[in-house]
Amino acid sequence: MAVTGPHPTTVPTLPAHTDPDTDRVLDSGLLHELSYAFGGPFHFLLPHRFDANLAAFRAALRDAGVEGRVYYAKKANKAAVWMERSAAHQAGVDVASAGELREALGHGVRGEHLVVTGPAKSDELLRLALLQGCLVAVDALDELDLLITLALTGTVRPARLLLRRLPPAQPHSRFGMTTAELETALDRCVHAGDAVRMEGFSFHLSGYATQPRADLAGELVDLCLKARVRGLQADRISIGGGFAVDYSSADRWHTFLAGQRPEHYHAHKTFQSGDFYPYHSPVAGADALRTILATVPEGGRDTLAARLKDTGTLLMMEPGRALLDRAGSSVFCVQGVKDRDGYRIVTVDGTSLSLSEQWFNSEYLPDPQLVTPAGRARGGAVHPACVGGASCLESDMVTWRKIPFPARPGVGDLLVYPNTAGYQMDSNESPFHDLPLPTKVVLDRLDGRPRWRLDRRPAC
């Protein structure tokens, strides 16, 4: 029987887009076996979706007639399988630490296919990047000086680098160099001679709007032309990441935002709509790239695609979340249920640290699906329940919202959070209380009964 209380049916839902591949996994019966085997929460990964997303980005470049390269932003998910897929498809990888760089190399990604980003890079990281022929996005003048010194004294190959531009529209960003700093950097690249191969410019831009990204890309093309006059290679630009993922429909998303109220959350937790990731995006993934390429940058007359082709400029991008769209989900097992006034508190076998949106003082909103030992719950009643973690902290809430489940959650049931591969799985993971970190399981085949294996990333 459903829990009764004040207006339980008005709790807003946010169903994720239907995904046949995920549905096959949920209906296979495999998840309960894996939950029993691992004795804790786990994530399942769908590498073929990564392949499809990568192919979509490459198709957008090809259709626009633009030469470009896609680099997977490794920070979005630490699983080794994404390195394996990048290596298999000769894709690049964006790394920001010596550990990430070594991990990519260890799974077959070639050094020349790596771009090293991040602020204030360590000596160790720069030395390793030089030795492996990686491309380095230089963020500051002192970093450039160190890289040139290392190239002059420690290696037999030139330092490959991009100069990162501070976005004029985001002057308080901690990433990139001002116009004056870029002028100084270009002087130093020229004077470094053969020790440096200055290949172009990059930027780090917050947000998902396409016009600002096209505008700044157009500015970088102009910077390349000026650098070429000074004898530098300057034949590529990187527009970074910032390709949104569309998790739910426009109607569902706007209805959710309009309807949510503090009473829909445990302990009347309040969130402003601006605290949430935009779970609906009308232009997402590779379609966002198509839009950027078809946009006329501010002050220009031609589209960005035309400008890139006319100037012989290669376009680089570093998507993370967008390459992982629908490429994995997170699974928690219910280990306790208690009644409250009009709803239930479900406690699962993991913590909110394994669903990282809480890191941003926010909430992962796509509805989890309830999977009982008999299969997915599909009843018509409403059983609102929030979801707490297994730690001793009041704030350890996997989901503050009172999810309107179609059946009463019970001990041993599973909650499957959809589409969590992009940034949710391990950005904030912690073995707090000595609880095990969720295992990552790779599903290589979905026809018939899924075939699975453990991800090959070594334990840290």
Coordinates of C-alpha atoms in Angstrom, one line a residue:
M1 CA 0.0 0.0 0.0
A2 CA 1.3 3.4 -0.8
V3 CA 2.4 5.8 2.0
T4 CA -0.3 8.5 2.5
G5 CA 0.5 12.1 3.2
P6 CA 0.2 15.6 1.9
H7 CA -0.2 15.5 -1.9
P8 CA 2.3 12.6 -2.6
T9 CA 1.3 12.5 -6.2
T10 CA 2.4 16.1 -6.8
V11 CA 6.1 15.3 -6.2
P12 CA 7.6 16.1 -9.6
T13 CA 9.3 13.3 -11.6
L14 CA 12.1 13.6 -14.1
P15 CA 12.4 10.4 -16.2
A16 CA 15.5 10.1 -18.2
H17 CA 15.2 9.5 -22.0
T18 CA 14.3 6.0 -22.8
D19 CA 17.4 4.0 -23.6
P20 CA 16.9 0.5 -25.1
D21 CA 20.5 -0.6 -24.1
T22 CA 20.0 0.3 -20.5
D23 CA 16.6 -1.3 -20.5
R24 CA 18.0 -4.6 -21.7
V25 CA 20.5 -4.6 -18.9
L26 CA 17.8 -3.8 -16.3
D27 CA 15.6 -6.6 -17.6
S28 CA 18.3 -9.2 -17.9
G29 CA 18.4 -10.3 -14.2
L30 CA 22.2 -9.7 -14.2
L31 CA 22.2 -6.7 -11.8
H32 CA 21.1 -8.6 -8.7
E33 CA 23.7 -11.2 -9.3
L34 CA 26.4 -8.6 -9.6
S35 CA 25.1 -6.8 -6.5
Y36 CA 25.4 -10.1 -4.5
A37 CA 28.8 -10.8 -5.9
F38 CA 30.3 -7.4 -5.1
G39 CA 28.6 -6.8 -1.8
G40 CA 28.2 -3.1 -2.5
P41 CA 27.3 -0.5 -5.1
F42 CA 28.7 -0.7 -8.6
H43 CA 28.6 1.0 -12.0
F44 CA 28.0 -0.7 -15.3
L45 CA 29.6 0.7 -18.4
L46 CA 28.6 0.4 -22.0
P47 CA 31.6 1.0 -24.2
H48 CA 29.8 0.8 -27.5
R49 CA 28.0 4.0 -26.6
F50 CA 31.3 5.8 -26.2
D51 CA 32.2 4.5 -29.7
A52 CA 28.9 5.8 -31.1
N53 CA 29.3 9.3 -29.5
L54 CA 32.9 9.6 -30.8
A55 CA 31.7 8.7 -34.3
A56 CA 29.0 11.3 -34.1
F57 CA 31.5 14.1 -33.3
R58 CA 33.7 12.9 -36.1
A59 CA 30.7 12.9 -38.5
A60 CA 30.0 16.5 -37.5
L61 CA 33.5 17.5 -38.5
R62 CA 33.4 15.5 -41.7
D63 CA 30.0 16.9 -42.8
A64 CA 31.3 20.5 -42.2
G65 CA 34.4 19.8 -44.2
V66 CA 36.6 20.7 -41.2
E67 CA 39.8 18.9 -40.2
G68 CA 39.5 18.2 -36.5
R69 CA 40.5 15.9 -33.7
V70 CA 38.5 14.7 -30.7
Y71 CA 40.2 14.3 -27.3
Y72 CA 38.3 12.5 -24.6
A73 CA 38.5 14.5 -21.3
K74 CA 39.7 11.8 -19.0
K75 CA 38.6 13.6 -15.8
A76 CA 35.0 12.8 -16.7
N77 CA 35.4 9.2 -15.8
K78 CA 38.5 7.3 -14.6
A79 CA 37.5 3.8 -16.0
A80 CA 40.2 2.2 -18.1
V81 CA 37.8 1.1 -20.8
W82 CA 37.5 4.6 -22.1
M83 CA 41.3 4.7 -22.7
E84 CA 41.0 1.3 -24.4
R85 CA 38.3 2.7 -26.7
S86 CA 40.2 5.9 -27.4
A87 CA 43.3 3.8 -28.3
A88 CA 41.3 1.5 -30.5
H89 CA 39.8 4.4 -32.5
Q90 CA 43.0 6.5 -32.6
A91 CA 41.2 9.2 -30.6
G92 CA 43.0 11.7 -28.4
V93 CA 42.8 12.0 -24.6
D94 CA 42.9 15.2 -22.5
V95 CA 44.9 14.6 -19.3
A96 CA 45.8 17.0 -16.4
S97 CA 48.1 15.0 -14.2
A98 CA 51.1 12.7 -14.4
G99 CA 48.8 9.9 -13.1
E100 CA 46.3 10.4 -15.9
L101 CA 49.0 10.6 -18.5
R102 CA 50.6 7.3 -17.4
E103 CA 47.2 5.7 -17.3
A104 CA 46.4 6.7 -20.8
L105 CA 49.8 5.5 -22.1
G106 CA 49.4 2.2 -20.2
H107 CA 46.2 1.5 -22.1
G108 CA 47.6 2.1 -25.5
V109 CA 47.0 5.8 -26.2
R110 CA 50.1 7.2 -28.0
G111 CA 51.9 10.3 -26.5
E112 CA 51.3 12.4 -29.6
H113 CA 47.5 11.8 -29.1
L114 CA 47.5 13.3 -25.7
V115 CA 46.9 17.0 -24.8
V116 CA 48.0 18.1 -21.3
T117 CA 45.7 20.7 -19.7
G118 CA 45.2 22.0 -16.2
P119 CA 46.7 25.0 -14.3
A120 CA 50.2 25.3 -13.0
K121 CA 51.6 22.0 -14.2
S122 CA 54.3 20.3 -12.2
D123 CA 57.8 19.7 -13.3
E124 CA 57.1 16.0 -13.4
L125 CA 54.1 16.4 -15.6
L126 CA 55.9 18.6 -18.1
R127 CA 59.0 16.4 -18.3
L128 CA 56.8 13.4 -18.9
A129 CA 54.8 15.3 -21.6
L130 CA 58.0 16.3 -23.3
L131 CA 59.4 12.8 -23.3
Q132 CA 56.2 11.3 -24.8
G133 CA 55.6 14.0 -27.4
C134 CA 52.4 15.3 -25.9
L135 CA 50.8 18.6 -26.7
V136 CA 50.8 21.0 -23.7
A137 CA 48.2 23.7 -23.2
V138 CA 50.3 26.4 -21.5
D139 CA 48.3 28.3 -19.0
A140 CA 50.8 31.0 -17.7
L141 CA 54.2 32.6 -18.5
D142 CA 56.1 30.9 -15.8
E143 CA 54.8 27.6 -17.0
L144 CA 56.0 28.5 -20.5
D145 CA 59.4 29.4 -19.2
L146 CA 59.7 26.1 -17.4
L147 CA 58.7 24.2 -20.5
I148 CA 61.2 26.0 -22.7
T149 CA 64.0 25.4 -20.1
L150 CA 63.1 21.7 -20.0
A151 CA 63.1 21.5 -23.8
L152 CA 66.4 23.2 -24.1
T153 CA 68.2 21.1 -21.5
G154 CA 66.5 17.8 -21.1
T155 CA 65.1 16.4 -24.3
V156 CA 65.9 15.8 -28.0
R157 CA 62.5 16.9 -29.3
P158 CA 60.8 20.3 -29.3
A159 CA 58.1 21.1 -26.8
R160 CA 54.7 21.0 -28.5
L161 CA 52.4 23.6 -27.0
L162 CA 49.3 25.6 -27.3
L163 CA 48.9 29.0 -25.6
R164 CA 45.7 29.3 -23.6
R165 CA 43.7 32.5 -23.9
L166 CA 41.9 34.0 -21.0
P167 CA 38.2 34.4 -22.2
P168 CA 37.5 38.2 -22.4
A169 CA 33.9 37.4 -21.4
Q170 CA 35.1 35.6 -18.3
P171 CA 37.9 37.9 -17.0
H172 CA 37.8 36.3 -13.5
S173 CA 38.6 32.8 -14.8
R174 CA 41.7 31.4 -13.3
F175 CA 42.6 29.8 -16.7
G176 CA 44.5 31.4 -19.5
M177 CA 46.6 34.4 -20.3
T178 CA 45.6 38.0 -21.0
T179 CA 46.3 39.8 -24.4
A180 CA 49.5 41.3 -23.0
E181 CA 50.7 38.0 -21.6
L182 CA 50.0 36.3 -24.9
E183 CA 52.1 38.8 -26.7
T184 CA 55.0 38.1 -24.3
A185 CA 54.4 34.4 -24.7
L186 CA 54.7 34.7 -28.5
D187 CA 57.9 36.6 -28.2
R188 CA 59.4 33.9 -26.0
C189 CA 58.2 31.1 -28.4
V190 CA 59.9 32.9 -31.3
H191 CA 63.2 33.4 -29.3
A192 CA 63.1 29.7 -28.2
G193 CA 63.6 28.7 -31.8
D194 CA 63.7 25.0 -32.6
A195 CA 63.2 24.1 -28.9
V196 CA 59.5 25.0 -29.2
R197 CA 56.8 24.0 -31.7
M198 CA 54.0 26.5 -31.0
E199 CA 51.0 24.8 -32.6
G200 CA 48.2 27.2 -31.8
F201 CA 45.8 28.5 -29.1
S202 CA 43.2 27.1 -26.7
F203 CA 40.7 28.3 -24.1
H204 CA 38.7 27.1 -21.1
L205 CA 35.2 28.5 -21.3
S206 CA 32.5 27.8 -18.7
G207 CA 28.9 27.1 -19.7
Y208 CA 27.2 25.4 -22.6
A209 CA 26.2 28.3 -24.9
T210 CA 27.3 27.8 -28.4
Q211 CA 27.6 31.4 -29.6
P212 CA 30.3 32.4 -27.1
R213 CA 32.3 29.3 -28.0
A214 CA 32.2 30.2 -31.7
D215 CA 33.0 33.8 -31.0
L216 CA 36.2 32.9 -29.0
A217 CA 37.1 30.2 -31.6
G218 CA 37.0 32.9 -34.3
E219 CA 39.3 35.1 -32.2
L220 CA 41.8 32.2 -31.8
V221 CA 41.9 31.7 -35.6
D222 CA 42.9 35.4 -35.9
L223 CA 45.6 34.9 -33.3
C224 CA 46.9 31.9 -35.3
L225 CA 47.2 34.1 -38.4
K226 CA 49.2 36.7 -36.5
A227 CA 51.4 34.1 -35.0
R228 CA 52.2 32.6 -38.4
V229 CA 53.4 36.0 -39.6
R230 CA 56.0 35.7 -36.8
G231 CA 57.2 32.3 -38.2
L232 CA 55.3 30.1 -35.7
Q233 CA 53.3 27.0 -36.8
A234 CA 50.0 28.0 -35.2
D235 CA 47.8 25.8 -37.3
R236 CA 45.2 24.6 -34.7
I237 CA 42.9 25.8 -32.0
S238 CA 41.2 23.9 -29.1
I239 CA 37.7 24.9 -28.0
G240 CA 37.8 22.6 -25.0
G241 CA 34.7 20.9 -23.7
G242 CA 31.3 22.3 -22.7
F243 CA 29.1 20.0 -24.9
A244 CA 25.9 19.5 -23.0
V245 CA 24.1 16.2 -22.5
D246 CA 20.3 16.0 -22.9
Y247 CA 19.1 13.8 -20.1
S248 CA 15.3 14.4 -20.3
S249 CA 12.7 16.0 -22.5
A250 CA 12.0 19.7 -22.5
D251 CA 8.4 19.2 -21.3
R252 CA 9.5 17.0 -18.3
W253 CA 12.3 19.4 -17.4
H254 CA 10.3 22.6 -17.4
T255 CA 7.4 20.9 -15.6
F256 CA 9.9 19.7 -12.9
L257 CA 11.4 23.2 -12.4
A258 CA 8.0 24.8 -12.2
G259 CA 6.6 22.3 -9.8
Q260 CA 9.4 21.5 -7.3
R261 CA 9.0 22.9 -3.8
P262 CA 10.8 22.4 -0.5
E263 CA 8.2 19.9 0.7
H264 CA 9.2 17.6 -2.1
Y265 CA 12.6 17.1 -0.5
H266 CA 13.7 15.4 2.7
A267 CA 14.0 17.9 5.6
H268 CA 12.7 20.6 3.3
K269 CA 16.0 20.9 1.6
T270 CA 16.0 23.8 -0.8
F271 CA 17.6 24.0 -4.2
Q272 CA 17.4 26.9 -6.6
S273 CA 16.8 26.0 -10.3
G274 CA 20.2 27.5 -11.1
D275 CA 21.8 24.9 -8.7
F276 CA 20.9 22.1 -11.1
Y277 CA 22.7 20.9 -14.2
P278 CA 20.5 21.7 -17.2
Y279 CA 19.1 18.2 -17.6
H280 CA 17.4 19.2 -20.8
S281 CA 19.5 20.8 -23.5
P282 CA 17.9 21.5 -26.9
V283 CA 21.3 21.4 -28.5
A284 CA 23.6 18.7 -27.1
G285 CA 26.6 16.6 -27.9
A286 CA 27.7 16.4 -31.5
D287 CA 24.7 18.6 -32.5
A288 CA 26.2 21.3 -30.4
L289 CA 29.5 21.0 -32.4
R290 CA 27.4 21.2 -35.6
T291 CA 25.8 24.4 -34.3
I292 CA 29.2 25.9 -33.3
L293 CA 30.6 25.2 -36.8
A294 CA 27.6 26.7 -38.5
T295 CA 27.8 29.9 -36.3
V296 CA 29.2 33.2 -37.6
P297 CA 31.6 34.4 -34.9
E298 CA 31.1 38.0 -33.7
G299 CA 32.4 40.5 -36.1
G300 CA 32.9 38.0 -38.9
R301 CA 31.1 37.3 -42.2
D302 CA 31.6 33.6 -42.6
T303 CA 30.7 30.6 -40.4
L304 CA 33.4 29.2 -38.1
A305 CA 33.6 26.1 -40.4
A306 CA 34.3 28.3 -43.4
R307 CA 36.9 30.3 -41.5
L308 CA 38.7 27.2 -40.3
K309 CA 38.8 25.8 -43.9
D310 CA 39.9 29.1 -45.5
T311 CA 42.8 29.5 -43.0
G312 CA 43.9 25.8 -42.9
T313 CA 43.2 25.6 -39.2
L314 CA 42.6 22.3 -37.4
L315 CA 39.9 22.2 -34.8
M316 CA 40.5 20.4 -31.5
M317 CA 37.9 19.7 -28.8
E318 CA 37.9 17.9 -25.5
P319 CA 34.4 16.5 -24.7
G320 CA 34.0 14.4 -21.6
R321 CA 30.4 14.1 -20.5
A322 CA 29.2 14.2 -24.1
L323 CA 31.3 11.1 -25.1
L324 CA 29.8 9.3 -22.1
D325 CA 26.2 10.0 -22.8
R326 CA 24.2 6.9 -22.0
A327 CA 27.4 4.9 -21.5
G328 CA 26.8 3.8 -18.0
S329 CA 24.6 3.7 -14.9
S330 CA 25.1 3.4 -11.1
V331 CA 23.5 0.6 -9.0
F332 CA 22.8 0.7 -5.3
C333 CA 21.2 -2.0 -3.2
V334 CA 18.5 -1.1 -0.6
Q335 CA 19.5 -2.2 2.9
G336 CA 16.9 -0.4 5.0
V337 CA 13.6 1.4 4.8
K338 CA 11.8 3.5 7.4
D339 CA 8.5 5.4 7.3
R340 CA 8.2 9.1 7.8
D341 CA 5.2 11.5 7.5
G342 CA 3.9 10.8 4.1
Y343 CA 7.1 9.2 2.6
R344 CA 9.9 6.8 3.3
I345 CA 13.6 7.0 3.9
V346 CA 15.5 4.4 1.9
T347 CA 19.1 3.7 2.9
V348 CA 21.4 2.1 0.3
D349 CA 24.7 0.3 0.6
G350 CA 26.8 3.2 -0.7
T351 CA 27.2 6.9 -0.2
S352 CA 26.4 10.1 -2.0
L353 CA 30.1 10.5 -2.7
S354 CA 29.6 7.9 -5.5
L355 CA 27.0 10.2 -7.2
S356 CA 29.0 13.3 -7.4
E357 CA 26.4 16.0 -8.1
Q358 CA 26.2 16.5 -4.3
W359 CA 29.8 17.8 -4.6
F360 CA 28.3 20.9 -6.3
N361 CA 25.7 21.4 -3.6
S362 CA 23.2 20.1 -6.1
E363 CA 21.2 16.9 -6.8
Y364 CA 21.4 14.3 -9.6
L365 CA 17.8 14.6 -10.8
P366 CA 17.1 11.9 -13.4
D367 CA 14.8 9.4 -11.6
P368 CA 16.4 6.2 -10.4
Q369 CA 14.6 3.0 -11.5
L370 CA 13.5 0.5 -8.9
V371 CA 14.5 -3.1 -9.8
T372 CA 13.2 -5.9 -7.5
P373 CA 14.3 -9.5 -7.7
A374 CA 11.3 -10.1 -9.9
G375 CA 12.2 -7.3 -12.3
R376 CA 11.6 -3.6 -12.8
A377 CA 8.8 -2.2 -10.7
R378 CA 6.0 -1.0 -13.0
G379 CA 3.0 -0.6 -10.6
G380 CA 0.6 2.4 -10.8
A381 CA 0.7 3.5 -7.1
V382 CA 2.9 6.3 -5.8
H383 CA 5.4 5.5 -3.1
P384 CA 7.5 8.6 -2.4
A385 CA 10.9 8.0 -0.8
C386 CA 14.2 9.8 -0.4
V387 CA 17.5 7.9 -0.6
G388 CA 20.1 8.1 2.1
G389 CA 23.7 6.8 2.1
A390 CA 25.2 4.3 4.5
S391 CA 27.4 6.8 6.4
C392 CA 26.8 8.4 9.7
L393 CA 26.3 11.9 8.3
E394 CA 22.9 13.6 8.1
S395 CA 24.1 15.2 4.8
D396 CA 24.8 11.9 3.1
M397 CA 21.8 11.9 0.9
V398 CA 22.1 10.2 -2.5
T399 CA 18.7 11.8 -3.4
W400 CA 17.0 14.4 -1.2
R401 CA 14.0 14.5 -3.4
K402 CA 11.1 12.2 -2.5
I403 CA 11.1 10.0 -5.6
P404 CA 7.6 8.8 -6.5
F405 CA 8.5 5.1 -6.9
P406 CA 5.9 2.9 -8.6
A407 CA 6.2 0.3 -5.8
R408 CA 7.3 0.2 -2.2
P409 CA 11.1 -0.1 -2.1
G410 CA 12.2 -3.1 0.0
V411 CA 15.5 -4.5 1.4
G412 CA 17.4 -6.2 -1.4
D413 CA 15.8 -4.1 -4.2
L414 CA 18.1 -2.2 -6.5
L415 CA 18.1 1.5 -7.4
V416 CA 19.6 2.2 -10.8
Y417 CA 20.5 5.8 -11.5
P418 CA 20.6 6.2 -15.3
N419 CA 23.3 7.9 -17.5
T420 CA 25.8 8.6 -14.7
A421 CA 29.1 7.9 -16.6
G422 CA 29.8 11.6 -17.2
Y423 CA 31.3 13.0 -14.0
Q424 CA 28.9 11.3 -11.5
M425 CA 30.6 8.0 -10.9
D426 CA 34.0 9.0 -9.4
S427 CA 34.6 12.7 -9.3
N428 CA 34.1 12.7 -5.5
E429 CA 34.4 9.0 -4.5
S430 CA 35.8 8.2 -1.1
P431 CA 36.1 5.0 1.0
F432 CA 34.6 6.8 4.0
H433 CA 33.8 4.4 6.9
D434 CA 36.1 1.9 5.0
L435 CA 33.1 1.3 2.7
P436 CA 34.2 -0.2 -0.6
L437 CA 34.4 2.1 -3.7
P438 CA 31.8 1.0 -6.3
T439 CA 33.2 -1.6 -8.7
K440 CA 33.1 -0.7 -12.4
V441 CA 31.7 -3.5 -14.6
V442 CA 32.1 -3.4 -18.4
L443 CA 29.3 -4.9 -20.5
D444 CA 30.7 -5.9 -23.8
R445 CA 27.7 -7.6 -25.3
L446 CA 24.0 -6.9 -24.8
D447 CA 22.4 -9.4 -27.3
G448 CA 20.9 -12.1 -25.2
R449 CA 22.4 -12.3 -21.7
P450 CA 24.9 -9.4 -21.2
R451 CA 28.5 -10.5 -21.0
W452 CA 30.5 -8.6 -18.3
R453 CA 34.0 -8.1 -17.1
L454 CA 35.7 -5.9 -14.5
D455 CA 37.2 -2.7 -15.7
R456 CA 41.0 -3.1 -16.0
R457 CA 42.0 0.0 -14.1
P458 CA 44.3 -1.0 -11.2
A459 CA 43.2 -0.2 -7.7
C460 CA 44.8 2.9 -6.2

